[in-house]
């Protein structure tokens, strides 16, 4: 029987819906966030978010002004996020692993009035924010209580001065709330403009109705909150039902998650196939820790290889709900679910979404054939900020057409068949091969480079670079290691290739373009 339609009120502010409503339900003293040895209650989180709202208004911000978040997974992130939207402003969560040039791009592209940045990340912002076309106010969060850089605002001092109550902006459900980053084919991020409505609708359809989260759930995420996937799964979703989340600021080795699950009695872990594969490599640790609280893993970002699924189930007997979502749709729209998992597939549609599989001409393919996925649902974003042509190519009302190719079996299960563009997806994050190639060309030994995806022994996609050398340079392991180190020093580490293969001549078309299909065939032979 179909579920009841999701009808949302005209006036809607997600700070009230995800957070304040828990106080009205009598859950004010319940733990909302576990962070190290601290437990932050709903009441404390509401108060801190109000302090942020008052701080922003005191700085002159008004409804629709943008605030960029460069924060690690800490209580400050949660307070800042809800304080921004409570003020009617727009939150722009941003990857904290980037380089100064990336942040300079964001400051011109997103034009935030304020940037709230962790002291650990500030060094990457320090050299660019004052020279931005629209220099922002910078608020620095020093979690060690140290002095903040000259010209910036001290989060700790200002928060201590602010009242713990604030007026919530009576936003409409169609007001802008959050911009989520989606990588572009040139390597430059695109910001998907989302409304308050989008987050609530998907939370009800996916987290509450499909996954069945309850106030007894405690979530923990390997991906960080600046990803829309983790923002939903490890903050918005558990708080929407009165549950709790565990925030871990560090980039955590996979084998350490077993101890964290035991320590916090995590019920659902949010992860990606790469992390699951690494946890499987340390599967012996599962027997050394009490994992009885854990009822499921949620996996997205890239398709989960069947052999990793089987190895995990054998080691832990814990179910994995594999699925697919996108920044354009905010979150997951196809997934496995409790009592309905088919190994190797990405599951079925979340109720309320619709789809078409289309050919290159946009015509629907016959049942059982492979086509490009066009997904349609009420959580679709409004488009990409300041990118009219790309928006019109991707967004068609509530429908979003990407490049992922699928087929659907007779029982309604979706099977991932690859991507129709050159984008890579490594560790659950899109990577532009053009950006990686341009970086490699900066090395003095590299004449030309072609980057494609390569499946490692676990079946996960990594970036592989085929490199033509300049005269006078000899291929070898030492040079390959040097080129890899150069890449990691000059682009974000997750974008750098994992493997270098030297090649005499890159295959090219008559017009000089690299034949990526031929490189992919070479890469397949190496897998």
XYZ file of C-alpha atoms in Angstrom:
527
model
C 0.000 0.000 0.000
C 1.508 3.384 -0.988
C 2.539 5.646 1.867
C 0.653 8.852 2.510
C 1.803 11.861 0.462
C 4.418 14.078 2.109
C 2.768 17.464 2.526
C 4.898 20.199 4.039
C 3.686 23.533 5.421
C 4.203 26.729 3.465
C 6.280 28.183 6.325
C 9.208 25.910 7.086
C 12.624 26.432 8.676
C 14.742 23.301 8.979
C 16.281 24.459 12.270
C 12.841 24.132 13.832
C 11.926 20.918 12.024
C 15.144 18.988 12.687
C 16.071 20.461 16.050
C 13.599 22.620 17.982
C 10.779 20.120 17.570
C 12.700 17.667 19.762
C 12.396 20.071 22.688
C 8.647 20.244 22.160
C 8.639 16.434 22.247
C 10.292 16.447 25.681
C 13.718 15.297 24.440
C 15.673 18.372 25.513
C 17.928 16.450 27.886
C 18.558 13.572 25.466
C 22.004 13.327 23.877
C 22.048 14.702 20.354
C 25.810 14.482 19.733
C 28.538 12.233 21.085
C 31.941 13.871 20.651
C 34.964 12.361 22.354
C 34.046 12.213 26.035
C 31.370 14.903 25.650
C 27.636 14.454 25.256
C 25.759 17.458 23.864
C 22.041 17.466 24.576
C 19.324 18.736 22.263
C 18.767 21.639 24.608
C 22.457 22.616 24.485
C 22.566 22.306 20.703
C 19.490 24.502 20.278
C 21.031 27.131 22.575
C 24.338 27.130 20.701
C 22.582 27.389 17.347
C 20.695 30.422 18.675
C 23.997 31.995 19.705
C 25.256 31.551 16.140
C 22.087 33.157 14.779
C 22.570 36.153 17.073
C 26.245 36.398 16.130
C 25.473 36.465 12.404
C 22.737 39.048 12.804
C 25.039 41.173 14.905
C 27.515 41.117 12.011
C 24.817 42.507 9.743
C 23.771 39.332 7.925
C 20.216 39.043 6.684
C 18.015 36.452 5.035
C 19.585 34.715 2.000
C 23.144 35.852 2.815
C 25.570 32.977 2.362
C 27.839 31.563 5.079
C 30.597 29.136 4.154
C 31.431 26.324 6.580
C 35.018 25.091 6.696
C 34.596 23.059 9.857
C 35.557 19.562 10.886
C 32.988 17.115 12.260
C 32.528 18.787 15.634
C 29.657 20.188 17.717
C 30.635 23.590 16.314
C 29.675 22.391 12.826
C 26.207 21.377 14.023
C 25.671 24.614 15.968
C 26.885 26.725 13.046
C 24.799 24.889 10.477
C 21.535 25.193 12.378
C 22.354 28.750 13.463
C 22.844 29.778 9.837
C 19.544 28.376 8.622
C 17.729 29.634 11.735
C 18.826 33.131 10.724
C 17.368 32.561 7.259
C 20.873 32.565 5.792
C 22.237 29.940 3.400
C 24.826 27.390 4.541
C 27.600 26.425 2.112
C 29.400 23.378 3.592
C 32.774 23.027 1.880
C 35.419 20.331 1.651
C 38.090 20.921 4.312
C 40.729 18.917 2.397
C 41.266 21.454 -0.387
C 44.095 23.796 -1.266
C 44.253 27.629 -1.153
C 43.481 27.935 -4.884
C 40.294 25.933 -4.363
C 39.161 28.227 -1.559
C 39.956 31.305 -3.645
C 37.612 29.884 -6.284
C 34.831 29.372 -3.736
C 35.183 32.921 -2.376
C 34.604 34.347 -5.851
C 31.999 31.782 -6.931
C 29.812 31.483 -3.824
C 30.564 34.980 -2.466
C 29.954 34.163 1.206
C 29.481 37.118 3.524
C 31.007 35.080 6.352
C 33.346 32.088 6.510
C 33.385 30.010 9.699
C 36.624 28.033 9.671
C 38.353 25.613 12.019
C 41.788 26.763 13.148
C 43.251 23.573 11.684
C 41.956 24.560 8.246
C 42.568 28.302 8.463
C 46.113 27.998 7.110
C 44.729 26.995 3.711
C 42.414 30.022 3.705
C 44.819 32.537 5.220
C 46.595 33.541 2.027
C 43.531 34.063 -0.137
C 40.567 35.475 1.773
C 41.789 39.060 2.070
C 42.413 39.226 -1.690
C 39.028 37.832 -2.656
C 36.845 40.065 -4.882
C 34.319 40.110 -2.028
C 36.387 39.614 1.146
C 34.317 37.785 3.765
C 34.193 38.204 7.508
C 36.201 35.264 8.877
C 35.266 33.575 12.157
C 37.891 31.161 13.468
C 37.009 28.204 15.690
C 40.048 27.298 17.781
C 39.011 24.179 19.684
C 42.140 24.466 21.842
C 41.162 27.951 23.015
C 44.144 29.709 21.453
C 44.269 33.231 20.068
C 42.864 33.659 16.581
C 44.727 35.401 13.720
C 44.622 39.173 13.445
C 41.680 40.449 11.446
C 39.467 37.465 12.257
C 36.732 36.965 14.828
C 37.154 34.602 17.773
C 34.293 32.078 17.786
C 34.785 31.186 21.443
C 34.695 34.773 22.685
C 31.713 35.770 20.562
C 29.672 32.672 21.412
C 30.164 33.380 25.113
C 28.667 36.853 24.623
C 25.562 35.812 22.706
C 22.112 35.130 24.206
C 20.982 31.493 24.156
C 17.640 32.381 22.562
C 17.002 33.785 19.097
C 14.129 34.543 16.779
C 13.881 31.937 14.047
C 13.419 33.476 10.609
C 9.954 32.402 9.375
C 11.281 31.122 6.061
C 9.130 29.533 3.396
C 9.638 25.932 2.372
C 10.886 27.263 -0.987
C 13.478 29.605 0.507
C 17.098 28.643 -0.076
C 18.697 26.774 2.827
C 21.911 25.045 1.751
C 24.191 24.821 -1.257
C 25.721 21.381 -1.759
C 28.884 20.980 -3.817
C 28.909 18.740 -6.861
C 32.177 18.294 -8.750
C 32.302 19.465 -12.331
C 33.983 17.898 -15.350
C 36.632 20.653 -15.264
C 37.409 20.008 -11.607
C 35.671 23.208 -10.500
C 32.838 22.508 -8.039
C 29.256 23.394 -8.858
C 26.970 24.431 -6.017
C 23.502 22.888 -6.104
C 20.950 25.317 -4.685
C 18.572 23.537 -2.280
C 15.481 24.742 -0.443
C 14.330 23.970 3.112
C 11.693 21.699 1.586
C 14.225 19.366 -0.077
C 15.904 18.241 3.137
C 12.689 17.533 4.992
C 11.058 15.683 2.093
C 13.952 13.270 1.537
C 14.399 12.750 5.291
C 10.805 11.570 5.588
C 10.877 9.473 2.407
C 14.299 7.857 2.819
C 15.540 8.033 6.409
C 12.251 7.624 8.243
C 10.029 5.579 5.926
C 12.615 3.499 4.039
C 15.405 2.934 6.579
C 13.102 3.218 9.590
C 15.387 5.279 11.843
C 14.123 5.833 15.397
C 15.139 7.788 18.481
C 17.047 4.723 19.670
C 19.484 5.007 16.765
C 23.056 6.264 17.132
C 24.771 6.959 13.813
C 28.425 7.428 12.906
C 29.912 8.371 9.545
C 33.185 7.749 7.772
C 32.482 10.517 5.193
C 32.580 13.991 6.672
C 29.702 16.431 7.149
C 30.760 18.702 4.297
C 29.455 15.941 2.000
C 25.684 16.152 1.592
C 25.608 12.366 2.060
C 27.045 12.628 5.588
C 25.246 15.889 6.424
C 21.998 14.024 5.919
C 22.884 10.586 7.246
C 24.929 11.605 10.276
C 23.258 14.820 11.387
C 19.876 15.626 9.911
C 18.465 12.101 9.780
C 19.152 10.993 13.371
C 18.117 14.374 14.809
C 14.842 14.257 12.882
C 13.680 11.299 14.993
C 15.320 12.196 18.309
C 18.302 9.915 17.772
C 21.979 10.680 18.269
C 25.083 10.996 16.129
C 28.772 10.446 16.791
C 31.071 13.144 15.402
C 34.713 12.279 14.699
C 36.814 15.169 13.348
C 39.852 13.140 12.365
C 40.300 11.148 9.168
C 40.077 7.782 10.860
C 41.863 4.573 9.774
C 39.226 1.994 8.876
C 40.373 -0.535 11.473
C 39.634 1.954 14.269
C 35.918 2.042 13.505
C 35.370 -1.296 15.253
C 36.438 0.233 18.587
C 34.349 3.363 17.973
C 31.260 1.285 17.249
C 31.731 -0.549 20.517
C 32.499 2.610 22.509
C 29.436 4.576 21.411
C 27.107 1.619 20.803
C 26.576 2.755 17.225
C 23.489 1.270 15.589
C 24.051 2.452 11.999
C 27.342 3.352 10.354
C 27.437 5.596 7.289
C 30.224 4.683 4.926
C 31.485 4.077 1.384
C 32.715 0.878 -0.297
C 36.388 1.838 0.056
C 36.052 2.032 3.843
C 34.088 -1.212 3.997
C 36.810 -2.942 1.975
C 39.482 -1.684 4.380
C 37.425 -2.789 7.373
C 37.107 -6.218 5.779
C 40.909 -6.372 5.498
C 40.912 -6.098 9.311
C 37.904 -8.375 9.704
C 39.573 -10.283 12.543
C 38.925 -7.211 14.722
C 35.178 -7.761 14.467
C 35.451 -10.699 16.852
C 37.502 -8.614 19.290
C 34.844 -5.920 19.744
C 31.234 -5.882 20.862
C 29.277 -4.982 17.721
C 25.885 -6.146 18.963
C 24.470 -2.614 18.814
C 25.184 -2.328 15.074
C 22.171 -3.273 12.961
C 23.299 -1.902 9.583
C 25.765 -0.088 7.378
C 24.603 2.446 4.821
C 26.815 2.578 1.743
C 26.765 5.033 -1.153
C 29.155 7.023 -3.302
C 29.945 4.141 -5.654
C 28.517 0.677 -6.260
C 29.478 -1.905 -3.634
C 31.217 -4.952 -5.167
C 29.389 -8.173 -4.305
C 32.509 -9.860 -2.934
C 33.044 -7.058 -0.407
C 29.401 -7.359 0.656
C 29.813 -11.106 1.208
C 33.093 -10.713 3.086
C 31.587 -8.104 5.418
C 28.487 -10.186 6.107
C 30.650 -13.221 6.814
C 32.825 -11.256 9.277
C 30.039 -9.410 11.119
C 26.590 -10.673 10.064
C 25.598 -6.990 9.810
C 23.469 -5.937 6.829
C 24.561 -3.300 4.298
C 22.037 -1.042 2.596
C 23.763 -0.014 -0.606
C 22.273 2.884 -2.525
C 22.797 5.806 -4.834
C 22.088 9.499 -4.418
C 23.475 12.815 -5.591
C 24.016 16.393 -4.521
C 21.508 17.355 -7.204
C 18.805 15.350 -5.380
C 20.319 16.061 -1.940
C 20.506 12.405 -0.943
C 19.731 8.763 -1.667
C 16.836 7.853 -3.974
C 17.618 4.197 -4.805
C 18.588 1.797 -2.019
C 18.447 -1.556 -0.357
C 16.380 -1.540 2.811
C 15.548 -3.611 5.880
C 14.323 -7.010 4.723
C 14.959 -6.267 1.047
C 18.585 -6.496 -0.099
C 19.712 -8.159 -3.338
C 23.457 -8.747 -3.362
C 25.261 -6.709 -6.025
C 22.326 -4.446 -6.801
C 21.684 -0.910 -5.590
C 18.188 -1.829 -4.445
C 14.900 -0.240 -5.447
C 13.469 3.259 -5.754
C 12.681 5.145 -2.593
C 8.917 5.670 -2.641
C 8.010 9.091 -3.993
C 10.744 9.112 -6.643
C 10.272 8.105 -10.289
C 12.774 7.326 -13.009
C 13.437 6.832 -16.690
C 16.342 5.071 -18.388
C 17.098 6.901 -21.621
C 19.383 6.570 -24.640
C 21.632 9.278 -26.030
C 18.686 10.860 -27.843
C 16.669 11.037 -24.622
C 14.280 8.250 -25.605
C 13.295 5.701 -22.986
C 15.045 2.341 -23.493
C 13.085 -0.948 -23.542
C 12.729 -2.856 -20.253
C 15.882 -4.699 -19.247
C 18.215 -2.623 -21.425
C 20.931 -0.276 -20.219
C 20.179 3.434 -20.186
C 21.253 6.680 -18.560
C 19.335 7.333 -15.358
C 16.939 10.269 -15.179
C 15.626 10.506 -11.638
C 12.592 12.571 -10.685
C 11.559 13.621 -7.182
C 10.563 16.538 -4.935
C 14.049 16.855 -3.381
C 15.626 18.061 -6.648
C 17.651 21.235 -6.338
C 16.865 24.448 -8.188
C 19.966 24.173 -10.358
C 23.633 25.074 -10.199
C 24.514 28.523 -8.932
C 25.574 30.839 -11.753
C 25.765 28.002 -14.317
C 22.744 28.423 -16.568
C 23.739 26.090 -19.413
C 24.844 23.235 -17.163
C 21.690 23.626 -15.097
C 19.484 23.296 -18.157
C 21.359 20.197 -19.281
C 20.936 18.503 -15.899
C 17.718 19.795 -14.303
C 14.315 19.394 -15.909
C 11.809 20.501 -13.309
C 11.928 17.836 -10.589
C 13.944 15.537 -12.872
C 17.733 15.282 -12.863
C 19.674 13.589 -15.640
C 23.218 12.561 -14.801
C 25.601 10.264 -16.635
C 25.290 7.035 -14.625
C 24.075 4.041 -16.595
C 21.857 1.292 -15.159
C 19.575 -1.508 -16.038
C 16.563 -2.523 -13.966
C 15.649 -6.191 -13.588
C 12.165 -7.664 -13.689
C 11.822 -7.297 -9.905
C 12.629 -3.570 -9.883
C 16.236 -3.780 -8.641
C 18.752 -1.326 -10.124
C 22.138 -2.514 -11.363
C 24.953 -0.040 -11.958
C 26.592 -0.365 -15.378
C 29.077 2.519 -15.475
C 29.276 6.214 -16.288
C 28.746 7.893 -19.604
C 31.323 10.645 -19.027
C 34.974 10.692 -18.052
C 34.454 11.507 -14.378
C 36.041 9.187 -11.845
C 34.592 8.330 -8.472
C 37.340 7.475 -6.017
C 36.542 6.722 -2.370
C 33.009 7.936 -3.043
C 34.147 11.363 -4.332
C 33.955 12.549 -7.950
C 37.358 13.371 -9.430
C 37.964 15.154 -12.727
C 40.647 13.435 -14.857
C 41.376 16.761 -16.559
C 42.310 18.363 -13.252
C 44.628 15.456 -12.394
C 46.235 15.517 -15.846
C 46.879 19.248 -15.641
C 48.554 18.751 -12.292
C 50.834 15.981 -13.593
C 51.951 18.174 -16.492
C 53.644 20.406 -13.941
C 56.204 17.718 -13.140
C 59.436 18.302 -15.111
C 59.581 14.702 -16.382
C 55.990 14.523 -17.658
C 55.323 15.299 -21.311
C 51.674 14.200 -21.380
C 49.277 12.251 -19.166
C 45.962 10.468 -19.526
C 43.967 9.600 -16.398
C 41.248 6.949 -16.214
C 39.638 4.741 -13.609
C 41.260 1.484 -12.567
C 39.760 -1.244 -10.410
C 41.978 -2.415 -7.575
C 42.025 -5.944 -6.153
C 38.873 -5.192 -4.142
C 37.027 -4.008 -7.249
C 37.044 -0.319 -6.227
C 37.730 2.527 -8.617
C 41.002 4.439 -8.268
C 42.707 6.977 -10.504
C 45.432 5.580 -12.777
C 47.683 7.845 -14.826
C 49.295 6.789 -18.098
C 52.338 9.027 -18.496
C 54.440 9.958 -21.518
C 57.889 11.107 -20.398
C 59.962 13.941 -21.793
C 63.270 13.084 -23.417
C 66.091 12.287 -21.036
C 63.904 10.626 -18.405
C 63.833 6.871 -17.804
C 60.734 5.017 -16.596
C 61.035 3.260 -13.270
C 59.543 2.749 -9.823
C 61.518 5.630 -8.321
C 60.271 8.106 -10.919
C 56.715 6.817 -10.571
C 56.880 7.368 -6.798
C 58.279 10.859 -7.355
C 55.439 11.777 -9.732
C 52.841 10.426 -7.294
C 54.353 12.464 -4.469
C 54.305 15.562 -6.684
C 50.609 15.054 -7.398
C 49.743 14.658 -3.708
C 51.618 17.876 -2.947
C 49.841 19.911 -5.609
C 46.227 18.752 -5.576
C 44.040 17.437 -2.786
C 45.304 13.992 -1.806
C 42.046 12.195 -2.628
C 42.330 13.416 -6.239
C 45.896 12.196 -6.780
C 46.406 9.026 -8.853
C 47.096 5.824 -6.984
C 49.177 4.299 -9.775
C 51.459 5.457 -12.594
C 51.971 3.457 -15.788
C 54.511 4.714 -18.290
C 53.532 4.632 -21.961
C 55.508 5.506 -25.085
C 52.644 7.206 -26.909
C 49.173 7.998 -25.614
C 46.443 6.872 -28.033
C 44.878 9.889 -29.745
C 42.143 10.782 -32.171
C 42.875 12.533 -35.475
C 42.209 15.842 -33.736
C 44.711 15.067 -30.998
C 42.287 14.150 -28.195
C 43.265 11.322 -25.878
C 41.294 8.140 -26.575
C 40.133 7.407 -23.052
C 38.282 4.276 -24.104
C 41.593 2.722 -25.210
C 43.219 3.758 -21.945
C 40.344 2.174 -20.059
C 40.983 -1.092 -21.920
C 44.640 -0.937 -20.910
C 43.601 -0.223 -17.325
C 41.202 -3.188 -17.319
C 44.079 -5.450 -18.345
C 46.016 -4.248 -15.298
C 43.171 -4.928 -12.832
